[in-house]
Short mmCIF file of C-alpha atoms in Angstrom, two decimals:
data_model
loop_
_atom_site.label_atom_id
_atom_site.label_comp_id
_atom_site.label_asym_id
_atom_site.label_seq_id
_atom_site.Cartn_x
_atom_site.Cartn_y
_atom_site.Cartn_z
CA PRO A 197 -7.32 4.77 8.95
CA VAL A 198 -4.37 4.16 6.62
CA ASN A 199 -0.60 4.13 6.89
CA GLY A 200 0.19 6.96 4.52
CA VAL A 201 1.23 10.59 4.15
CA MET A 202 -1.26 13.38 4.80
CA THR A 203 -1.56 15.47 1.63
CA SER A 204 -4.67 17.62 2.16
CA THR A 205 -6.56 18.82 5.22
CA PHE A 206 -10.13 19.89 5.96
CA GLY A 207 -11.33 23.29 4.71
CA PRO A 208 -11.39 25.49 1.61
CA ARG A 209 -8.95 24.69 -1.17
CA LYS A 210 -8.60 24.92 -4.93
CA HIS A 211 -9.84 21.62 -6.34
CA PRO A 212 -6.90 19.90 -8.09
CA ILE A 213 -9.06 18.76 -11.03
CA LEU A 214 -11.96 21.21 -11.28
CA GLY A 215 -9.80 24.26 -10.54
CA THR A 216 -12.45 25.97 -8.38
CA VAL A 217 -12.29 26.81 -4.69
CA ARG A 218 -14.40 24.38 -2.68
CA ILE A 219 -14.69 23.14 0.86
CA HIS A 220 -12.65 19.98 1.22
CA LYS A 221 -14.85 18.00 3.59
CA GLY A 222 -12.22 15.56 4.75
CA VAL A 223 -8.56 14.66 5.06
CA ASP A 224 -6.48 12.97 2.35
CA TRP A 225 -3.71 10.45 2.90
CA ALA A 226 -1.54 9.35 -0.02
CA ALA A 227 -0.40 5.72 0.00
CA PRO A 228 0.54 3.03 -2.51
CA VAL A 229 -2.22 1.26 -4.42
CA GLY A 230 -3.41 -1.76 -2.45
CA THR A 231 -2.49 -0.41 0.99
CA PRO A 232 -5.10 -1.65 3.53
CA ILE A 233 -7.66 0.87 4.83
CA ALA A 234 -8.92 0.37 8.39
CA ALA A 235 -12.20 1.37 10.03
CA ALA A 236 -11.63 4.35 12.31
CA PHE A 237 -14.15 3.23 14.95
CA ASP A 238 -16.48 0.37 15.78
CA GLY A 239 -19.64 0.55 13.68
CA ASP A 240 -21.82 -0.85 10.91
CA ILE A 241 -21.28 -0.49 7.17
CA THR A 242 -24.29 1.36 5.74
CA PHE A 243 -23.04 1.89 2.19
CA GLN A 244 -20.55 0.10 -0.01
CA GLY A 245 -20.48 0.83 -3.72
CA ASP A 246 -20.09 3.45 -6.43
CA GLY A 247 -20.07 6.90 -4.88
CA GLY A 248 -19.82 8.88 -8.12
CA SER A 249 -16.98 11.36 -7.78
CA TYR A 250 -15.99 9.53 -4.59
CA GLY A 251 -15.29 6.38 -6.60
CA ASN A 252 -15.55 3.18 -4.59
CA LEU A 253 -16.98 4.40 -1.29
CA VAL A 254 -17.66 2.93 2.15
CA LYS A 255 -19.82 4.62 4.80
CA ILE A 256 -19.78 3.41 8.40
CA SER A 257 -22.32 4.44 11.04
CA HIS A 258 -21.04 4.86 14.60
CA PRO A 259 -22.74 5.56 17.96
CA ASN A 260 -23.69 9.09 19.03
CA GLY A 261 -24.58 10.35 15.55
CA ARG A 262 -21.20 9.82 13.95
CA GLU A 263 -20.48 8.58 10.43
CA THR A 264 -17.18 8.05 8.63
CA ARG A 265 -16.65 7.83 4.87
CA TYR A 266 -13.75 6.28 2.95
CA ALA A 267 -13.43 7.22 -0.72
CA HIS A 268 -11.49 6.38 -3.92
CA MET A 269 -10.88 2.75 -2.93
CA LEU A 270 -9.39 0.28 -5.37
CA ARG A 271 -11.79 -2.34 -4.05
CA PHE A 272 -13.56 -3.46 -0.89
CA ALA A 273 -12.33 -6.02 1.64
CA ILE A 274 -13.51 -9.57 1.08
CA GLY A 275 -16.42 -10.56 3.31
CA THR A 276 -17.67 -7.02 3.92
CA GLY A 277 -20.85 -5.35 2.73
CA VAL A 278 -23.85 -3.34 3.87
CA GLY A 279 -24.76 -4.53 7.36
CA THR A 280 -21.29 -5.82 8.24
CA ARG A 281 -20.30 -4.90 11.79
CA VAL A 282 -16.67 -3.81 12.04
CA LYS A 283 -14.24 -3.01 14.81
CA ALA A 284 -11.74 -0.17 14.79
CA GLY A 285 -8.73 -1.42 12.84
CA ASP A 286 -10.63 -3.95 10.71
CA VAL A 287 -9.64 -3.78 7.05
CA ILE A 288 -12.56 -2.48 4.97
CA GLY A 289 -10.83 -1.85 1.63
CA TYR A 290 -7.67 -0.91 -0.20
CA ILE A 291 -6.12 2.30 -1.48
CA GLY A 292 -6.99 3.17 -5.08
CA THR A 293 -7.67 6.15 -7.30
CA THR A 294 -11.28 5.62 -8.44
CA GLY A 295 -13.69 8.48 -9.02
CA LEU A 296 -12.52 12.09 -9.28
CA SER A 297 -8.98 11.49 -8.09
CA THR A 298 -5.50 12.68 -9.04
CA GLY A 299 -3.65 9.65 -7.70
CA PRO A 300 -3.80 6.81 -5.16
CA HIS A 301 -5.03 8.09 -1.80
CA LEU A 302 -7.73 7.81 0.85
CA HIS A 303 -10.22 10.65 1.17
CA PHE A 304 -11.61 10.35 4.71
CA GLU A 305 -14.61 12.24 6.06
CA LEU A 306 -16.13 12.46 9.54
CA TYR A 307 -19.75 13.53 10.08
CA GLN A 308 -21.48 14.51 13.32
CA ASN A 309 -25.28 14.53 13.14
CA GLY A 310 -25.13 14.89 9.36
CA ALA A 311 -22.59 17.73 9.22
CA ALA A 312 -19.02 17.28 7.98
CA ILE A 313 -16.45 18.22 10.60
CA ASP A 314 -12.65 18.39 10.63
CA PRO A 315 -11.41 14.93 11.66
CA LEU A 316 -8.28 16.41 13.17
CA GLY A 317 -9.76 19.55 14.75
CA THR A 318 -7.01 21.79 16.08
CA VAL A 319 -4.69 18.91 16.91
CA THR A 320 -1.38 19.05 15.07
CA ALA A 321 -0.90 16.13 12.72
CA VAL A 322 2.06 13.90 13.47
CA ALA A 323 3.94 12.25 10.64
CA SER A 324 3.89 8.46 10.54
CA ASP A 325 6.91 6.47 11.66
CA ASP A 326 8.27 4.99 8.45
CA SER A 327 11.58 3.88 9.97
CA ALA A 328 10.94 0.19 9.28
CA VAL A 329 10.04 0.87 5.65
CA GLU A 330 13.08 3.11 5.26
CA THR A 331 15.35 0.42 6.70
CA LEU A 332 13.94 -2.13 4.26
CA THR A 333 14.31 0.34 1.39
CA ASP A 334 17.95 0.96 2.29
CA ARG A 335 18.63 -2.76 2.41
CA ILE A 336 16.95 -3.49 -0.92
CA VAL A 337 18.89 -0.70 -2.65
CA HIS A 338 22.13 -2.01 -1.12
CA VAL A 339 21.67 -5.63 -2.19
CA GLU A 340 20.24 -4.77 -5.61
CA SER A 341 22.83 -2.28 -6.80
CA GLY A 342 25.30 -1.56 -4.02
CA GLY A 343 23.73 1.90 -3.99
CA SER A 344 24.89 2.64 -7.53
CA ALA A 345 22.38 4.70 -9.50
CA ARG A 346 24.04 3.54 -12.76
CA ALA A 347 23.81 -0.21 -12.08
CA LYS A 348 22.61 -2.37 -15.01
CA ASN A 349 21.77 -6.09 -15.14
CA PRO A 350 23.33 -7.57 -18.32
CA ASN A 351 20.72 -10.34 -18.44
CA SER A 352 17.56 -8.21 -18.24
CA SER A 353 16.25 -4.65 -18.44
CA ALA A 354 16.79 -4.14 -14.68
CA THR A 355 18.42 -0.73 -14.23
CA GLY A 356 19.31 1.81 -11.55
CA ALA A 357 19.61 1.76 -7.78
CA GLY A 358 16.38 -0.20 -7.41
CA GLN A 359 17.04 -2.51 -10.40
CA PHE A 360 13.56 -2.02 -11.89
CA ILE A 361 12.76 -3.78 -15.14
CA SER A 362 11.16 -1.55 -17.77
CA LYS A 363 7.60 -2.90 -17.46
CA THR A 364 7.46 -2.51 -13.68
CA TRP A 365 9.00 0.96 -13.77
CA ILE A 366 6.48 2.28 -16.29
CA ARG A 367 3.60 0.91 -14.22
CA MET A 368 4.99 2.48 -11.05
CA MET A 369 5.47 5.85 -12.72
CA ASN A 370 1.92 5.80 -14.11
CA THR A 371 0.59 5.01 -10.64
CA TYR A 372 2.72 7.17 -8.36
CA ARG A 373 4.10 9.95 -10.57
CA PRO A 374 1.30 10.50 -13.10
CA GLU A 375 2.39 14.10 -13.64
CA LEU A 376 5.67 12.80 -15.08
CA ALA A 377 4.07 9.91 -16.95
CA ARG A 378 1.76 12.35 -18.76
CA THR A 379 4.50 14.70 -19.89
CA LEU A 380 7.57 12.54 -20.58
CA SER A 381 8.29 10.07 -23.35
CA THR A 382 8.74 6.39 -22.54
CA ALA A 383 12.49 6.74 -23.06
CA ASP A 384 12.68 9.69 -20.67
CA LEU A 385 10.58 7.87 -18.07
CA LEU A 386 12.87 4.85 -18.23
CA ALA A 387 15.91 7.12 -17.88
CA LEU A 388 14.55 8.25 -14.50
CA ARG A 389 15.58 4.86 -13.13
CA TYR A 390 19.04 6.43 -12.91
CA ASP A 391 17.66 9.10 -10.55
CA ALA A 392 18.55 7.80 -7.07
CA THR A 393 15.80 9.77 -5.30
CA ILE A 394 12.95 8.62 -7.55
CA SER A 395 14.30 5.07 -7.61
CA ARG A 396 14.25 4.92 -3.80
CA GLU A 397 10.73 6.32 -3.81
CA MET A 398 9.57 3.52 -6.10
CA VAL A 399 11.38 0.85 -4.07
CA ARG A 400 9.49 2.11 -1.02
CA ASN A 401 6.15 2.09 -2.84
CA LEU A 402 6.74 -1.39 -4.23
CA ALA A 403 7.55 -2.72 -0.74
CA ARG A 404 4.24 -1.41 0.56
CA GLU A 405 2.37 -2.84 -2.42
CA GLY A 406 4.04 -6.19 -1.80
CA GLU A 407 3.02 -6.21 1.84
CA ALA A 408 -0.64 -5.59 0.98
CA TYR A 409 -0.55 -8.20 -1.80
CA LEU A 410 0.95 -10.94 0.37
CA ARG A 411 -1.24 -10.22 3.40
CA GLU A 412 -4.36 -10.54 1.29
CA ARG A 413 -3.22 -13.99 0.16
CA GLY A 414 -2.56 -15.27 3.67
CA HIS A 415 1.24 -15.07 3.76
CA GLN A 416 3.25 -14.06 6.78
CA ILE A 417 5.23 -10.85 6.24
CA THR A 418 9.01 -10.70 6.62
CA ALA A 419 11.62 -8.43 5.09
CA GLY A 420 12.80 -11.33 2.94
CA ARG A 421 9.34 -11.96 1.55
CA LEU A 422 8.91 -8.29 0.70
CA TYR A 423 12.26 -8.48 -1.07
CA LEU A 424 10.93 -11.45 -3.05
CA CYS A 425 8.13 -9.17 -4.26
CA HIS A 426 10.77 -6.76 -5.51
CA PHE A 427 12.95 -9.47 -7.02
CA LEU A 428 10.31 -11.73 -8.59
CA GLY A 429 7.29 -9.46 -8.75
CA MET A 430 4.33 -9.78 -6.39
CA GLU A 431 2.71 -12.67 -8.26
CA GLY A 432 6.05 -14.46 -8.54
CA ALA A 433 6.60 -14.14 -4.79
CA HIS A 434 3.08 -15.46 -4.15
CA GLN A 435 3.69 -18.44 -6.43
CA VAL A 436 6.95 -19.32 -4.71
CA LEU A 437 5.49 -18.96 -1.21
CA SER A 438 2.49 -21.08 -2.22
CA ALA A 439 4.63 -23.88 -3.65
CA THR A 440 6.12 -26.82 -1.78
CA GLY A 441 9.68 -26.21 -0.63
CA SER A 442 11.04 -28.85 -3.02
CA ALA A 443 9.32 -27.42 -6.11
CA GLN A 444 11.73 -26.52 -8.93
CA LEU A 445 11.79 -22.78 -9.63
CA SER A 446 11.81 -23.42 -13.37
CA ALA A 447 8.41 -25.08 -13.01
CA VAL A 448 7.04 -22.45 -10.63
CA LEU A 449 8.31 -19.29 -12.35
CA GLY A 450 9.14 -20.28 -15.92
CA SER A 451 12.33 -20.29 -17.94
CA ALA A 452 12.43 -16.52 -18.58
CA VAL A 453 12.99 -15.78 -14.88
CA ILE A 454 15.76 -18.39 -14.67
CA GLN A 455 17.41 -17.01 -17.79
CA ALA A 456 17.46 -13.51 -16.30
CA ASN A 457 18.84 -14.89 -13.01
CA PRO A 458 21.13 -17.84 -13.88
CA PHE A 459 22.06 -18.50 -10.24
CA LEU A 460 18.52 -19.88 -9.78
CA THR A 461 19.18 -22.71 -12.25
CA GLY A 462 18.30 -26.03 -10.64
CA LYS A 463 17.16 -24.33 -7.42
CA THR A 464 13.99 -24.93 -5.41
CA ALA A 465 11.33 -22.71 -3.89
CA SER A 466 12.77 -23.11 -0.39
CA TYR A 467 16.19 -22.07 -1.69
CA VAL A 468 15.02 -18.70 -3.02
CA VAL A 469 12.92 -17.98 0.09
CA ASP A 470 15.90 -18.62 2.36
CA TRP A 471 18.17 -16.70 -0.01
CA ALA A 472 15.88 -13.66 0.20
CA GLU A 473 15.82 -13.79 3.99
CA ARG A 474 19.62 -13.91 4.09
CA LYS A 475 19.78 -10.97 1.69
CA MET A 476 17.67 -8.96 4.12
CA GLY A 477 19.81 -10.09 7.06
CA GLN A 478 17.17 -12.23 8.78
CA LYS A 479 16.89 -15.88 9.81
CA LEU A 480 15.86 -18.52 7.29
CA GLY A 481 12.32 -18.26 6.03
CA ARG A 482 9.73 -20.88 6.86
CA MET A 483 8.18 -22.60 3.85
CA ALA A 484 4.57 -23.72 3.96
CA THR A 485 3.82 -27.12 2.48
CA GLY A 486 1.30 -26.84 -0.30
CA ALA A 487 -0.88 -23.82 -0.94
CA ALA A 488 -0.82 -20.62 1.07
CA GLN A 489 -2.63 -21.05 4.35
CA GLN A 490 -5.72 -18.94 5.06
CA THR A 491 -5.88 -18.93 8.85
CA THR A 492 -8.60 -16.33 9.30
CA THR A 493 -11.78 -15.32 7.56
CA THR A 494 -11.79 -11.68 8.69
CA GLU A 495 -9.16 -9.28 7.41
CA VAL A 496 -7.68 -7.51 10.43
CA ARG A 497 -4.42 -5.63 10.72
CA GLN A 498 -2.64 -4.21 13.74
CA THR A 499 -3.18 -0.48 13.91
CA SER A 500 -0.15 1.69 13.23
CA PRO A 501 1.19 4.35 15.63
CA GLU A 502 -0.10 7.00 13.21
CA PHE A 503 -3.60 5.51 13.39
CA GLU A 504 -3.55 5.50 17.21
CA LYS A 505 -2.51 9.17 17.27
CA TYR A 506 -5.14 9.96 14.68
CA LYS A 507 -7.83 8.11 16.67
CA GLN A 508 -6.93 10.06 19.81
CA ALA A 509 -7.23 13.31 17.86
CA VAL A 510 -10.66 12.41 16.50
CA THR A 511 -11.87 11.23 19.91
CA ALA A 512 -10.84 14.57 21.39
CA VAL A 513 -12.79 16.45 18.72
CA ILE A 514 -15.90 14.30 19.26
CA SER A 515 -15.70 14.76 23.02
CA SER A 516 -15.50 18.52 22.66
CA ILE A 517 -18.58 18.49 20.41
CA GLN A 518 -20.57 16.29 22.77
CA ASN A 519 -19.65 18.48 25.76
CA THR A 520 -20.70 21.68 24.01
CA PRO A 521 -24.04 23.00 25.39
#
């Protein structure tokens, strides 16, 4: 249901917050805040709202006595609500950390005739194919710093292999490494930008955030556009992609951005879009004229290989239950 990393399986475990041993009635996948969450099967939304310790919760009823639950969402997909009929793969919400949660993830449950069952059964989980994300991460690190963990932009606070400015880095650490954010001083947190491993981790997370942010606003996704999210921030990338190609960047982004990046002086929106595509080694980007185009009213994303493997595993479990005398 989400392109993420499995962090907890079904069964007894020590609760990470309460500290007591309880039955974990689902499977957890960690993913960046804002990552789209897809319906596992065709069905009807029967609940969408505050689920208490589940945070923002969606329940979907499926044929043959099945129900799936999706917890800790940041928010729900636009145009969905109780009674909405969804197809497998339709976006129903976005990764968050609401309710009783230790960090951004999806808690997913599967019920059969009212009883929680293991969504994966005895099938071995297969890790998701993150090769495309890793390739993009490698490229961003290369063009930002040449791979140097000690790189520093003299015109801004951008530092380290990923060239994160201070404000963005602190937000990312609070979101994705809360255990460090709680225990380290601001100065020590900022110094972690020089750690190549953590810097790469945050570049990867920011790329995924950028993809979710741009998709929601109707933009096509390319490596160059994801790099714009890294370079200008997600809102800055959205503003540039929504502007006419001839719009002056100083008017679109403001003088502070130009001051930090003098090569953008006198440049247009189409220039920086094409520049980003070249940085990522792709063909020139295509600028929309005017505002971002909304071509569909239903949020749908192509299912990932991990989701297809997951769906096959769940289908096998359901079939075994239905065939049991």
